[in-house]
mmCIF file with all atom_site columns, C-alpha atoms in Angstrom:
data_model
loop_
_atom_site.group_PDB
_atom_site.id
_atom_site.type_symbol
_atom_site.label_atom_id
_atom_site.label_alt_id
_atom_site.label_comp_id
_atom_site.label_asym_id
_atom_site.label_entity_id
_atom_site.label_seq_id
_atom_site.pdbx_PDB_ins_code
_atom_site.Cartn_x
_atom_site.Cartn_y
_atom_site.Cartn_z
_atom_site.occupancy
_atom_site.B_iso_or_equiv
_atom_site.pdbx_formal_charge
_atom_site.auth_seq_id
_atom_site.auth_comp_id
_atom_site.auth_asym_id
_atom_site.auth_atom_id
_atom_site.pdbx_PDB_model_num
ATOM 1   C CA . MET A 1 1   ? 54.712  -40.270 -8.398  1.00 0.00 ? 21  MET A CA 1
ATOM 2   C CA . ALA A 1 2   ? 54.080  -36.565 -8.830  1.00 0.00 ? 22  ALA A CA 1
ATOM 3   C CA . GLY A 1 3   ? 50.364  -37.267 -8.379  1.00 0.00 ? 23  GLY A CA 1
ATOM 4   C CA . VAL A 1 4   ? 50.952  -39.016 -5.028  1.00 0.00 ? 24  VAL A CA 1
ATOM 5   C CA . ALA A 1 5   ? 53.174  -36.154 -3.840  1.00 0.00 ? 25  ALA A CA 1
ATOM 6   C CA . GLY A 1 6   ? 50.443  -33.690 -4.817  1.00 0.00 ? 26  GLY A CA 1
ATOM 7   C CA . VAL A 1 7   ? 47.856  -35.631 -2.813  1.00 0.00 ? 27  VAL A CA 1
ATOM 8   C CA . LEU A 1 8   ? 50.195  -35.815 0.211   1.00 0.00 ? 28  LEU A CA 1
ATOM 9   C CA . LEU A 1 9   ? 50.866  -32.085 -0.015  1.00 0.00 ? 29  LEU A CA 1
ATOM 10  C CA . ALA A 1 10  ? 47.135  -31.347 -0.281  1.00 0.00 ? 30  ALA A CA 1
ATOM 11  C CA . VAL A 1 11  ? 46.190  -33.585 2.656   1.00 0.00 ? 31  VAL A CA 1
ATOM 12  C CA . PHE A 1 12  ? 49.080  -33.067 5.084   1.00 0.00 ? 32  PHE A CA 1
ATOM 13  C CA . GLY A 1 13  ? 50.552  -29.748 3.982   1.00 0.00 ? 33  GLY A CA 1
ATOM 14  C CA . LEU A 1 14  ? 54.105  -28.924 2.914   1.00 0.00 ? 34  LEU A CA 1
ATOM 15  C CA . PRO A 1 15  ? 55.860  -29.280 6.350   1.00 0.00 ? 35  PRO A CA 1
ATOM 16  C CA . THR A 1 16  ? 54.531  -32.786 6.979   1.00 0.00 ? 36  THR A CA 1
ATOM 17  C CA . ALA A 1 17  ? 55.493  -34.050 3.557   1.00 0.00 ? 37  ALA A CA 1
ATOM 18  C CA . PHE A 1 18  ? 59.110  -33.067 4.067   1.00 0.00 ? 38  PHE A CA 1
ATOM 19  C CA . ASN A 1 19  ? 59.368  -33.901 7.793   1.00 0.00 ? 39  ASN A CA 1
ATOM 20  C CA . SER A 1 20  ? 60.392  -30.358 8.642   1.00 0.00 ? 40  SER A CA 1
ATOM 21  C CA . PRO A 1 21  ? 60.830  -29.060 12.225  1.00 0.00 ? 41  PRO A CA 1
ATOM 22  C CA . THR A 1 22  ? 57.477  -27.312 12.068  1.00 0.00 ? 42  THR A CA 1
ATOM 23  C CA . ALA A 1 23  ? 55.794  -30.560 11.076  1.00 0.00 ? 43  ALA A CA 1
ATOM 24  C CA . ARG A 1 24  ? 56.638  -32.268 14.370  1.00 0.00 ? 44  ARG A CA 1
ATOM 25  C CA . GLY A 1 25  ? 53.907  -30.316 16.299  1.00 0.00 ? 45  GLY A CA 1
ATOM 26  C CA . SER A 1 26  ? 50.316  -31.106 15.767  1.00 0.00 ? 46  SER A CA 1
ATOM 27  C CA . ALA A 1 27  ? 49.012  -29.958 12.472  1.00 0.00 ? 47  ALA A CA 1
ATOM 28  C CA . PRO A 1 28  ? 46.135  -27.511 12.610  1.00 0.00 ? 48  PRO A CA 1
ATOM 29  C CA . ALA A 1 29  ? 42.766  -28.962 11.814  1.00 0.00 ? 49  ALA A CA 1
ATOM 30  C CA . PRO A 1 30  ? 41.666  -28.204 8.284   1.00 0.00 ? 50  PRO A CA 1
ATOM 31  C CA . GLU A 1 31  ? 39.068  -25.440 7.947   1.00 0.00 ? 51  GLU A CA 1
ATOM 32  C CA . LEU A 1 32  ? 35.753  -26.500 6.567   1.00 0.00 ? 52  LEU A CA 1
ATOM 33  C CA . THR A 1 33  ? 33.762  -24.103 4.467   1.00 0.00 ? 53  THR A CA 1
ATOM 34  C CA . ALA A 1 34  ? 30.255  -24.486 3.180   1.00 0.00 ? 54  ALA A CA 1
ATOM 35  C CA . SER A 1 35  ? 28.089  -22.511 0.849   1.00 0.00 ? 55  SER A CA 1
ATOM 36  C CA . VAL A 1 36  ? 24.342  -22.378 1.150   1.00 0.00 ? 56  VAL A CA 1
ATOM 37  C CA . ALA A 1 37  ? 22.178  -22.194 -1.932  1.00 0.00 ? 57  ALA A CA 1
ATOM 38  C CA . PRO A 1 38  ? 18.582  -21.022 -1.643  1.00 0.00 ? 58  PRO A CA 1
ATOM 39  C CA . THR A 1 39  ? 15.978  -23.734 -1.867  1.00 0.00 ? 59  THR A CA 1
ATOM 40  C CA . ALA A 1 40  ? 13.226  -23.352 -4.436  1.00 0.00 ? 60  ALA A CA 1
ATOM 41  C CA . GLY A 1 41  ? 10.135  -21.951 -2.793  1.00 0.00 ? 61  GLY A CA 1
ATOM 42  C CA . ALA A 1 42  ? 11.991  -20.844 0.333   1.00 0.00 ? 62  ALA A CA 1
ATOM 43  C CA . ALA A 1 43  ? 11.163  -17.473 1.835   1.00 0.00 ? 63  ALA A CA 1
ATOM 44  C CA . PRO A 1 44  ? 13.710  -14.753 1.041   1.00 0.00 ? 64  PRO A CA 1
ATOM 45  C CA . ALA A 1 45  ? 16.144  -13.822 3.757   1.00 0.00 ? 65  ALA A CA 1
ATOM 46  C CA . SER A 1 46  ? 15.342  -10.736 5.782   1.00 0.00 ? 66  SER A CA 1
ATOM 47  C CA . THR A 1 47  ? 17.102  -7.567  4.699   1.00 0.00 ? 67  THR A CA 1
ATOM 48  C CA . THR A 1 48  ? 17.019  -6.213  8.230   1.00 0.00 ? 68  THR A CA 1
ATOM 49  C CA . PRO A 1 49  ? 20.413  -6.646  9.909   1.00 0.00 ? 69  PRO A CA 1
ATOM 50  C CA . PRO A 1 50  ? 20.381  -8.778  13.073  1.00 0.00 ? 70  PRO A CA 1
ATOM 51  C CA . GLY A 1 51  ? 19.852  -6.757  16.225  1.00 0.00 ? 71  GLY A CA 1
ATOM 52  C CA . SER A 1 52  ? 18.219  -3.824  14.434  1.00 0.00 ? 72  SER A CA 1
ATOM 53  C CA . PRO A 1 53  ? 14.658  -2.817  15.276  1.00 0.00 ? 73  PRO A CA 1
ATOM 54  C CA . PRO A 1 54  ? 11.938  -4.265  13.034  1.00 0.00 ? 74  PRO A CA 1
ATOM 55  C CA . ARG A 1 55  ? 10.433  -2.125  10.291  1.00 0.00 ? 75  ARG A CA 1
ATOM 56  C CA . PRO A 1 56  ? 7.573   -0.064  11.745  1.00 0.00 ? 76  PRO A CA 1
ATOM 57  C CA . ALA A 1 57  ? 4.084   -1.148  10.766  1.00 0.00 ? 77  ALA A CA 1
ATOM 58  C CA . ASP A 1 58  ? 2.034   1.004   8.456   1.00 0.00 ? 78  ASP A CA 1
ATOM 59  C CA . PRO A 1 59  ? 0.314   3.791   10.353  1.00 0.00 ? 79  PRO A CA 1
ATOM 60  C CA . ALA A 1 60  ? -3.231  3.146   11.505  1.00 0.00 ? 80  ALA A CA 1
ATOM 61  C CA . PRO A 1 61  ? -5.862  4.487   9.123   1.00 0.00 ? 81  PRO A CA 1
ATOM 62  C CA . VAL A 1 62  ? -8.341  7.213   9.932   1.00 0.00 ? 82  VAL A CA 1
ATOM 63  C CA . THR A 1 63  ? -11.902 6.030   9.382   1.00 0.00 ? 83  THR A CA 1
ATOM 64  C CA . LYS A 1 64  ? -15.279 7.663   9.345   1.00 0.00 ? 84  LYS A CA 1
ATOM 65  C CA . SER A 1 65  ? -18.583 5.925   8.668   1.00 0.00 ? 85  SER A CA 1
ATOM 66  C CA . GLY A 1 66  ? -21.898 7.266   7.475   1.00 0.00 ? 86  GLY A CA 1
ATOM 67  C CA . ILE A 1 67  ? -20.647 10.476  5.859   1.00 0.00 ? 87  ILE A CA 1
ATOM 68  C CA . LYS A 1 68  ? -23.580 12.161  4.119   1.00 0.00 ? 88  LYS A CA 1
ATOM 69  C CA . MET A 1 69  ? -21.790 14.060  1.373   1.00 0.00 ? 89  MET A CA 1
ATOM 70  C CA . PRO A 1 70  ? -23.906 16.654  -0.454  1.00 0.00 ? 90  PRO A CA 1
ATOM 71  C CA . THR A 1 71  ? -23.391 17.828  -4.010  1.00 0.00 ? 91  THR A CA 1
ATOM 72  C CA . ASP A 1 72  ? -20.482 20.256  -4.503  1.00 0.00 ? 92  ASP A CA 1
ATOM 73  C CA . PHE A 1 73  ? -18.622 19.325  -1.330  1.00 0.00 ? 93  PHE A CA 1
ATOM 74  C CA . TYR A 1 74  ? -15.161 17.803  -0.833  1.00 0.00 ? 94  TYR A CA 1
ATOM 75  C CA . ILE A 1 75  ? -12.997 16.070  1.794   1.00 0.00 ? 95  ILE A CA 1
ATOM 76  C CA . LEU A 1 76  ? -9.326  16.675  2.577   1.00 0.00 ? 96  LEU A CA 1
ATOM 77  C CA . PHE A 1 77  ? -7.547  13.449  3.575   1.00 0.00 ? 97  PHE A CA 1
ATOM 78  C CA . SER A 1 78  ? -4.969  15.318  5.654   1.00 0.00 ? 98  SER A CA 1
ATOM 79  C CA . GLU A 1 79  ? -7.588  16.327  8.236   1.00 0.00 ? 99  GLU A CA 1
ATOM 80  C CA . ASP A 1 80  ? -8.262  14.328  11.364  1.00 0.00 ? 100 ASP A CA 1
ATOM 81  C CA . PRO A 1 81  ? -11.132 14.170  12.031  1.00 0.00 ? 101 PRO A CA 1
ATOM 82  C CA . LEU A 1 82  ? -12.277 13.847  8.427   1.00 0.00 ? 102 LEU A CA 1
ATOM 83  C CA . ARG A 1 83  ? -14.977 16.350  7.513   1.00 0.00 ? 103 ARG A CA 1
ATOM 84  C CA . ILE A 1 84  ? -16.730 17.762  4.462   1.00 0.00 ? 104 ILE A CA 1
ATOM 85  C CA . HIS A 1 85  ? -16.144 21.249  3.037   1.00 0.00 ? 105 HIS A CA 1
ATOM 86  C CA . GLU A 1 86  ? -18.240 23.318  0.663   1.00 0.00 ? 106 GLU A CA 1
ATOM 87  C CA . MET A 1 87  ? -16.473 24.067  -2.608  1.00 0.00 ? 107 MET A CA 1
ATOM 88  C CA . ASP A 1 88  ? -15.472 27.687  -2.216  1.00 0.00 ? 108 ASP A CA 1
ATOM 89  C CA . GLY A 1 89  ? -11.875 27.540  -3.319  1.00 0.00 ? 109 GLY A CA 1
ATOM 90  C CA . PRO A 1 90  ? -9.250  24.861  -3.731  1.00 0.00 ? 110 PRO A CA 1
ATOM 91  C CA . ARG A 1 91  ? -10.583 21.389  -4.222  1.00 0.00 ? 111 ARG A CA 1
ATOM 92  C CA . GLY A 1 92  ? -9.933  18.425  -1.990  1.00 0.00 ? 112 GLY A CA 1
ATOM 93  C CA . ASP A 1 93  ? -8.871  14.818  -2.303  1.00 0.00 ? 113 ASP A CA 1
ATOM 94  C CA . LEU A 1 94  ? -12.440 13.522  -2.784  1.00 0.00 ? 114 LEU A CA 1
ATOM 95  C CA . ILE A 1 95  ? -15.014 15.706  -4.513  1.00 0.00 ? 115 ILE A CA 1
ATOM 96  C CA . TYR A 1 96  ? -18.703 14.989  -5.131  1.00 0.00 ? 116 TYR A CA 1
ATOM 97  C CA . THR A 1 97  ? -20.489 16.948  -7.868  1.00 0.00 ? 117 THR A CA 1
ATOM 98  C CA . PHE A 1 98  ? -23.908 16.645  -9.475  1.00 0.00 ? 118 PHE A CA 1
ATOM 99  C CA . SER A 1 99  ? -22.511 16.601  -13.004 1.00 0.00 ? 119 SER A CA 1
ATOM 100 C CA . ASN A 1 100 ? -19.652 14.126  -12.531 1.00 0.00 ? 120 ASN A CA 1
ATOM 101 C CA . GLY A 1 101 ? -20.174 12.097  -9.359  1.00 0.00 ? 121 GLY A CA 1
ATOM 102 C CA . PHE A 1 102 ? -16.810 11.554  -7.643  1.00 0.00 ? 122 PHE A CA 1
ATOM 103 C CA . GLU A 1 103 ? -13.703 13.431  -8.749  1.00 0.00 ? 123 GLU A CA 1
ATOM 104 C CA . SER A 1 104 ? -10.277 13.871  -7.192  1.00 0.00 ? 124 SER A CA 1
ATOM 105 C CA . LYS A 1 105 ? -7.204  16.031  -7.542  1.00 0.00 ? 125 LYS A CA 1
ATOM 106 C CA . GLY A 1 106 ? -5.366  12.670  -7.466  1.00 0.00 ? 126 GLY A CA 1
ATOM 107 C CA . HIS A 1 107 ? -6.318  9.345   -9.089  1.00 0.00 ? 127 HIS A CA 1
ATOM 108 C CA . LEU A 1 108 ? -9.498  7.286   -8.739  1.00 0.00 ? 128 LEU A CA 1
ATOM 109 C CA . VAL A 1 109 ? -9.757  3.505   -9.202  1.00 0.00 ? 129 VAL A CA 1
ATOM 110 C CA . ARG A 1 110 ? -13.074 1.645   -9.050  1.00 0.00 ? 130 ARG A CA 1
ATOM 111 C CA . LEU A 1 111 ? -12.383 -1.745  -7.464  1.00 0.00 ? 131 LEU A CA 1
ATOM 112 C CA . ASP A 1 112 ? -13.959 -4.936  -8.789  1.00 0.00 ? 132 ASP A CA 1
ATOM 113 C CA . SER A 1 113 ? -16.259 -6.786  -6.403  1.00 0.00 ? 133 SER A CA 1
ATOM 114 C CA . GLY A 1 114 ? -13.653 -9.460  -5.485  1.00 0.00 ? 134 GLY A CA 1
ATOM 115 C CA . GLN A 1 115 ? -10.748 -7.105  -4.866  1.00 0.00 ? 135 GLN A CA 1
ATOM 116 C CA . PRO A 1 116 ? -9.669  -6.495  -1.265  1.00 0.00 ? 136 PRO A CA 1
ATOM 117 C CA . GLY A 1 117 ? -10.102 -2.953  -0.086  1.00 0.00 ? 137 GLY A CA 1
ATOM 118 C CA . SER A 1 118 ? -6.602  -2.609  1.304   1.00 0.00 ? 138 SER A CA 1
ATOM 119 C CA . MET A 1 119 ? -3.962  0.093   1.122   1.00 0.00 ? 139 MET A CA 1
ATOM 120 C CA . GLU A 1 120 ? -1.712  -2.280  -0.833  1.00 0.00 ? 140 GLU A CA 1
ATOM 121 C CA . GLU A 1 121 ? -4.439  -3.043  -3.366  1.00 0.00 ? 141 GLU A CA 1
ATOM 122 C CA . CYS A 1 122 ? -5.215  0.632   -3.840  1.00 0.00 ? 142 CYS A CA 1
ATOM 123 C CA . ARG A 1 123 ? -1.533  1.438   -4.390  1.00 0.00 ? 143 ARG A CA 1
ATOM 124 C CA . SER A 1 124 ? -0.990  -1.397  -6.857  1.00 0.00 ? 144 SER A CA 1
ATOM 125 C CA . ASP A 1 125 ? -4.121  -1.041  -9.037  1.00 0.00 ? 145 ASP A CA 1
ATOM 126 C CA . THR A 1 126 ? -3.362  1.413   -11.836 1.00 0.00 ? 146 THR A CA 1
ATOM 127 C CA . ARG A 1 127 ? -6.714  1.555   -13.665 1.00 0.00 ? 147 ARG A CA 1
ATOM 128 C CA . TYR A 1 128 ? -6.788  5.302   -13.051 1.00 0.00 ? 148 TYR A CA 1
ATOM 129 C CA . THR A 1 129 ? -9.713  7.476   -14.017 1.00 0.00 ? 149 THR A CA 1
ATOM 130 C CA . ASP A 1 130 ? -10.639 11.096  -13.456 1.00 0.00 ? 150 ASP A CA 1
ATOM 131 C CA . VAL A 1 131 ? -14.314 10.580  -12.628 1.00 0.00 ? 151 VAL A CA 1
ATOM 132 C CA . ILE A 1 132 ? -16.623 7.886   -11.242 1.00 0.00 ? 152 ILE A CA 1
ATOM 133 C CA . ARG A 1 133 ? -20.054 8.806   -12.659 1.00 0.00 ? 153 ARG A CA 1
ATOM 134 C CA . ARG A 1 134 ? -23.197 8.950   -10.533 1.00 0.00 ? 154 ARG A CA 1
ATOM 135 C CA . PRO A 1 135 ? -24.866 5.858   -12.121 1.00 0.00 ? 155 PRO A CA 1
ATOM 136 C CA . GLU A 1 136 ? -21.814 3.779   -11.028 1.00 0.00 ? 156 GLU A CA 1
ATOM 137 C CA . LEU A 1 137 ? -22.171 4.878   -7.403  1.00 0.00 ? 157 LEU A CA 1
ATOM 138 C CA . THR A 1 138 ? -24.360 2.023   -6.210  1.00 0.00 ? 158 THR A CA 1
ATOM 139 C CA . LYS A 1 139 ? -24.484 0.496   -2.738  1.00 0.00 ? 159 LYS A CA 1
ATOM 140 C CA . GLY A 1 140 ? -21.285 -1.464  -2.019  1.00 0.00 ? 160 GLY A CA 1
ATOM 141 C CA . THR A 1 141 ? -19.169 0.222   -4.715  1.00 0.00 ? 161 THR A CA 1
ATOM 142 C CA . ARG A 1 142 ? -15.575 0.698   -3.507  1.00 0.00 ? 162 ARG A CA 1
ATOM 143 C CA . ILE A 1 143 ? -13.267 3.343   -4.898  1.00 0.00 ? 163 ILE A CA 1
ATOM 144 C CA . CYS A 1 144 ? -9.588  3.933   -4.220  1.00 0.00 ? 164 CYS A CA 1
ATOM 145 C CA . VAL A 1 145 ? -8.503  7.559   -4.084  1.00 0.00 ? 165 VAL A CA 1
ATOM 146 C CA . LEU A 1 146 ? -4.775  8.234   -4.414  1.00 0.00 ? 166 LEU A CA 1
ATOM 147 C CA . SER A 1 147 ? -3.637  11.728  -3.502  1.00 0.00 ? 167 SER A CA 1
ATOM 148 C CA . ASN A 1 148 ? -0.081  13.008  -3.198  1.00 0.00 ? 168 ASN A CA 1
ATOM 149 C CA . ASP A 1 149 ? 0.277   12.014  0.460   1.00 0.00 ? 169 ASP A CA 1
ATOM 150 C CA . HIS A 1 150 ? -2.617  9.694   1.285   1.00 0.00 ? 170 HIS A CA 1
ATOM 151 C CA . VAL A 1 151 ? -4.534  6.655   0.090   1.00 0.00 ? 171 VAL A CA 1
ATOM 152 C CA . GLY A 1 152 ? -8.275  6.570   0.618   1.00 0.00 ? 172 GLY A CA 1
ATOM 153 C CA . LEU A 1 153 ? -10.904 3.865   0.279   1.00 0.00 ? 173 LEU A CA 1
ATOM 154 C CA . VAL A 1 154 ? -14.482 5.016   -0.288  1.00 0.00 ? 174 VAL A CA 1
ATOM 155 C CA . THR A 1 155 ? -17.310 2.528   0.212   1.00 0.00 ? 175 THR A CA 1
ATOM 156 C CA . VAL A 1 156 ? -20.746 3.630   -0.949  1.00 0.00 ? 176 VAL A CA 1
ATOM 157 C CA . ARG A 1 157 ? -23.132 2.864   1.891   1.00 0.00 ? 177 ARG A CA 1
ATOM 158 C CA . GLU A 1 158 ? -26.232 4.343   0.226   1.00 0.00 ? 178 GLU A CA 1
ATOM 159 C CA . ALA A 1 159 ? -26.510 5.381   -3.412  1.00 0.00 ? 179 ALA A CA 1
ATOM 160 C CA . VAL A 1 160 ? -27.335 8.932   -4.394  1.00 0.00 ? 180 VAL A CA 1
ATOM 161 C CA . GLN A 1 161 ? -30.454 10.187  -2.632  1.00 0.00 ? 181 GLN A CA 1
ATOM 162 C CA . GLU A 1 162 ? -32.383 13.252  -3.647  1.00 0.00 ? 182 GLU A CA 1
ATOM 163 C CA . ARG A 1 163 ? -33.896 15.463  -0.992  1.00 0.00 ? 183 ARG A CA 1
ATOM 164 C CA . ASP A 1 164 ? -35.613 18.839  -0.971  1.00 0.00 ? 184 ASP A CA 1
ATOM 165 C CA . GLU A 1 165 ? -32.978 21.151  -2.455  1.00 0.00 ? 185 GLU A CA 1
ATOM 166 C CA . GLY A 1 166 ? -30.298 18.742  -3.607  1.00 0.00 ? 186 GLY A CA 1
ATOM 167 C CA . ASP A 1 167 ? -28.826 15.314  -3.345  1.00 0.00 ? 187 ASP A CA 1
ATOM 168 C CA . PHE A 1 168 ? -26.217 13.522  -1.301  1.00 0.00 ? 188 PHE A CA 1
ATOM 169 C CA . ILE A 1 169 ? -24.436 10.195  -1.139  1.00 0.00 ? 189 ILE A CA 1
ATOM 170 C CA . THR A 1 170 ? -23.661 8.251   2.047   1.00 0.00 ? 190 THR A CA 1
ATOM 171 C CA . ILE A 1 171 ? -20.156 6.800   2.237   1.00 0.00 ? 191 ILE A CA 1
ATOM 172 C CA . ASP A 1 172 ? -17.699 5.175   4.604   1.00 0.00 ? 192 ASP A CA 1
ATOM 173 C CA . LEU A 1 173 ? -14.142 6.426   4.270   1.00 0.00 ? 193 LEU A CA 1
ATOM 174 C CA . THR A 1 174 ? -10.787 4.968   5.292   1.00 0.00 ? 194 THR A CA 1
ATOM 175 C CA . VAL A 1 175 ? -7.635  7.063   4.832   1.00 0.00 ? 195 VAL A CA 1
ATOM 176 C CA . TRP A 1 176 ? -4.046  5.839   5.214   1.00 0.00 ? 196 TRP A CA 1
ATOM 177 C CA . PRO A 1 177 ? -1.319  8.466   5.687   1.00 0.00 ? 197 PRO A CA 1
#
């Protein structure tokens, strides 16, 4: 009997079970609640609150093609337009020397041939090195350069070429702020 009374109390509520004065009006509809569990493989929910502006896209990169970079010159990634400087003081983000090839005050990563040359790939690959030697600087070689404030992607357009009084390498450069 106690079990039946418990069911009646759960379904109809205390006033209905005892025929009280408050039970004579219509009983409020029961509230339904539901919980949602994530489905395997479903995309994660957005962390941006509804009605807020979307996250801004990554800034557009600065690019320069066909840079003929002579020995003992460097490039600062913070400059727009990108240009080469003769080494006469502080060094830049990308440095080309006869003895070492490419150097940087940041990190260098030589990408494998199948790796995408994207900002995300450059940021995530941690095979850091201090120098990319001249023999490795062949046509099509791509190198990530990570400085304090910028990410650069160097693509060797033409390998090291020797001319009259020195040598130079021809590169394409993309820099993300």
